[in-house]
PDB file of C-alpha atoms in Angstrom:
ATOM      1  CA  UNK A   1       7.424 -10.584 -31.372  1.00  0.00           C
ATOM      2  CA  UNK A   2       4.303 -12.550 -31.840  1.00  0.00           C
ATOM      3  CA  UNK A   3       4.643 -16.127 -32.099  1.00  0.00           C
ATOM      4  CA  UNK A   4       2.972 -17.739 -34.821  1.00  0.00           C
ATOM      5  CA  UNK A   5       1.861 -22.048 -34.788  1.00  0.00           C
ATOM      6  CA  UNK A   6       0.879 -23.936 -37.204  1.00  0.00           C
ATOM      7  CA  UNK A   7      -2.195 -25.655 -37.175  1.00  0.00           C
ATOM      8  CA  UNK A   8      -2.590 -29.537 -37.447  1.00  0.00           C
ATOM      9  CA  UNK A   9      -3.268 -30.948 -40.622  1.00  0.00           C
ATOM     10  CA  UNK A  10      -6.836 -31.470 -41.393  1.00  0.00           C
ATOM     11  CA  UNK A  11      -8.428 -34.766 -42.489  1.00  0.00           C
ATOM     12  CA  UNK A  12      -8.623 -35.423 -46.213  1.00  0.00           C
ATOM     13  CA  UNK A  13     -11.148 -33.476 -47.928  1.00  0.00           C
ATOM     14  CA  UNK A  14     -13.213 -35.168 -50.688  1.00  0.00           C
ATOM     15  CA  UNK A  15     -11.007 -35.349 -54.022  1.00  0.00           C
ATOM     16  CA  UNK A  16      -7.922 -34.642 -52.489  1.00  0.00           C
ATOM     17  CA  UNK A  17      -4.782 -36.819 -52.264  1.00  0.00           C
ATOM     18  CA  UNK A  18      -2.764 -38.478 -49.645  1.00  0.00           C
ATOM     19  CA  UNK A  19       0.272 -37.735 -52.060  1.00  0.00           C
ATOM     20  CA  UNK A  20       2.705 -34.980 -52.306  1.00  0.00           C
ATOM     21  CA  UNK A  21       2.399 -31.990 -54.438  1.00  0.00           C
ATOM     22  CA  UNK A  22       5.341 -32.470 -56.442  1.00  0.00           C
ATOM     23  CA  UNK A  23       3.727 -36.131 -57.163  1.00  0.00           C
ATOM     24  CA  UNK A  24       0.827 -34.340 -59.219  1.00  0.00           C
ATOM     25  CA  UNK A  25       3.230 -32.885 -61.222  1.00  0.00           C
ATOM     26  CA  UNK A  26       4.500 -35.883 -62.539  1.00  0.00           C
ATOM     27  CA  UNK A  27       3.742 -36.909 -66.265  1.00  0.00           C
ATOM     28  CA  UNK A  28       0.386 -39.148 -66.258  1.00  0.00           C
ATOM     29  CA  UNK A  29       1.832 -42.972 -67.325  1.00  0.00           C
ATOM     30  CA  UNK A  30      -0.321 -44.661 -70.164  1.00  0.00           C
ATOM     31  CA  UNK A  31      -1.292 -48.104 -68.825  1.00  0.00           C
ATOM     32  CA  UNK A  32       0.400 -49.928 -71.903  1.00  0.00           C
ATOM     33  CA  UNK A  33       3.922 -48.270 -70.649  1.00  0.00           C
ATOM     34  CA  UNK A  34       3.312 -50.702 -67.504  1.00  0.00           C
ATOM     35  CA  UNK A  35       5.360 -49.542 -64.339  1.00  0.00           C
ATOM     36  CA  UNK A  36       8.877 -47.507 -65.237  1.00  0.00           C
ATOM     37  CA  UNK A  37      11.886 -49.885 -64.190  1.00  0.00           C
ATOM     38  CA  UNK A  38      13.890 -46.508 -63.407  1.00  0.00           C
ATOM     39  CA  UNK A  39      12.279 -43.636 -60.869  1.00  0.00           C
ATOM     40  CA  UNK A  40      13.838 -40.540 -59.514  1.00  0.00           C
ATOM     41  CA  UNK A  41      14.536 -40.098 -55.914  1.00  0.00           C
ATOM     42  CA  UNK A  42      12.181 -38.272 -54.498  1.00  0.00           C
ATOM     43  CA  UNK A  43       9.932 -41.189 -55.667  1.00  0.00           C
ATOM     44  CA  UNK A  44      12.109 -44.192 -54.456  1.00  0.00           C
ATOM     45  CA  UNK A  45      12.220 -42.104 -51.234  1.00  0.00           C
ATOM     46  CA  UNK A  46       8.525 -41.717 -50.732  1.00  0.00           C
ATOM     47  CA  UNK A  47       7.978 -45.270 -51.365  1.00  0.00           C
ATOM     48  CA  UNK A  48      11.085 -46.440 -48.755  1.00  0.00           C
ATOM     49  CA  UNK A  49       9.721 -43.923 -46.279  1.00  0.00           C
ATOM     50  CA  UNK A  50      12.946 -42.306 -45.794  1.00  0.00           C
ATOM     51  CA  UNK A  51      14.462 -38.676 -46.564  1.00  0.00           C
ATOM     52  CA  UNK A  52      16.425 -38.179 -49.997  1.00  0.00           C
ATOM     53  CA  UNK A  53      19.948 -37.723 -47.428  1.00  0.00           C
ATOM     54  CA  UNK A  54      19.588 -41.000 -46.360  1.00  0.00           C
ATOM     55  CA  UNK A  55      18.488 -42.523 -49.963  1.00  0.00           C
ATOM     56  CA  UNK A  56      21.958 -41.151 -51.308  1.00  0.00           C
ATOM     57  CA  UNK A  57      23.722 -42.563 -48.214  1.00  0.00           C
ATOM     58  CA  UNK A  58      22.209 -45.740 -49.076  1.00  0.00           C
ATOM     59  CA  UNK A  59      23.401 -45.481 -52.750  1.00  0.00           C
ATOM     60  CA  UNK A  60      27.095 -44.669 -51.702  1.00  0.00           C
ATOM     61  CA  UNK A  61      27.087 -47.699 -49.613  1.00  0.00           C
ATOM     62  CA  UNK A  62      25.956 -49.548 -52.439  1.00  0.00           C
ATOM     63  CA  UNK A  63      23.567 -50.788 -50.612  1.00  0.00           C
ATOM     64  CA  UNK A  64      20.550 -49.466 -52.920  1.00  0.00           C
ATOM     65  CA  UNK A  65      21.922 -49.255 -56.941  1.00  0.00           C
ATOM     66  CA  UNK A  66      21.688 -45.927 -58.430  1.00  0.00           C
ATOM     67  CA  UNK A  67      22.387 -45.508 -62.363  1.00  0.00           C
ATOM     68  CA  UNK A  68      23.474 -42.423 -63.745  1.00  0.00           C
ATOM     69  CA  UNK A  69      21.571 -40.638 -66.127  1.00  0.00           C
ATOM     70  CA  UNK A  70      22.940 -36.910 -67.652  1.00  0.00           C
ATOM     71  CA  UNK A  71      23.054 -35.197 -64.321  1.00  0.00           C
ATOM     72  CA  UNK A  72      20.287 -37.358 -62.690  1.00  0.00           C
ATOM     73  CA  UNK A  73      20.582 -40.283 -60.596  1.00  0.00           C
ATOM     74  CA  UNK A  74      17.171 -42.504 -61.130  1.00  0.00           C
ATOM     75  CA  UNK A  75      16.688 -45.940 -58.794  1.00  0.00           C
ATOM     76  CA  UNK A  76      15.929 -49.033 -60.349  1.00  0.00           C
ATOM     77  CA  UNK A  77      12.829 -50.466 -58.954  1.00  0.00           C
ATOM     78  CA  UNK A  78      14.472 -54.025 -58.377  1.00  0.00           C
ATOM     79  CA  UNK A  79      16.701 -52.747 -56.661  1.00  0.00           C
ATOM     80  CA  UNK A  80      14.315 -51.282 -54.419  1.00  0.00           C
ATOM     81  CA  UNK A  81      12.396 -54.180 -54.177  1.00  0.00           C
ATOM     82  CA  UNK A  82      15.569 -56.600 -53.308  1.00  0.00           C
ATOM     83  CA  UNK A  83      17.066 -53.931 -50.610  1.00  0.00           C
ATOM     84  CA  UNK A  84      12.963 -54.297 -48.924  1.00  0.00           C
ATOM     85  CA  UNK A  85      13.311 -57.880 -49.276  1.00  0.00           C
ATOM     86  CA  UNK A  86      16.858 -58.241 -47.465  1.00  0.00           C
ATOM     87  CA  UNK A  87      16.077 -56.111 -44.620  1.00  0.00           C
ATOM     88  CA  UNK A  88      12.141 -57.414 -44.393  1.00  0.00           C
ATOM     89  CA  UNK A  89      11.929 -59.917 -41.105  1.00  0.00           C
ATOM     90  CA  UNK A  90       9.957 -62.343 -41.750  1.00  0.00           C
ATOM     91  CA  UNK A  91       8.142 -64.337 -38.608  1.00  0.00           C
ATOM     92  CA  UNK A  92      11.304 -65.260 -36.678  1.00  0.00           C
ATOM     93  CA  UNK A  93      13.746 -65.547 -39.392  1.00  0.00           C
ATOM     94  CA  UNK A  94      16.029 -63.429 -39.445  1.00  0.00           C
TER      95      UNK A  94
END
């Protein structure tokens, strides 16, 4: 059997994104629409840093508020932005 590797990602070329594929995909925003107060999960994910598993998790605890749309399930940026702000240490605050 001959083993196959992958090789390591090479540096950004010129014109290219640090940005997931599915991310060019998206519908280009006008800039009189302003930010969208609802995003789907695989955005809210990418911007938390975490996998979609553990976004859900987080939404089942309640601890991140999902809203119910058809058969989606879109993330309210505030609600993003208050669960950084709760867990965010600040200096020695806590």
């Amino acid at each position: 059997m001959k083993m196959t590797y992958r090789r390591p990602a090479a540096p950004l070329a010129a014109g290219r994104f640090p940005f997931p594929m599915w991310m060019t995909r998206l519908p280009l925003a006008r800039p009189e629409w302003g930010k969208p107060d609802l995003i789907s999960q695989e955005q809210a994910s990418y911007t938390l840093g975490i996998s979609r598993t553990t976004l859900w998790r987080l939404i089942k605890a309640s601890e991140i508020e999902g809203v119910a749309i058809g058969s989606r399930t879109l993330i309210s940026r505030a609600s993003i932005e208050a669960y950084i702000e709760k867990h965010s240490t600040r200096g020695s605050e806590q």
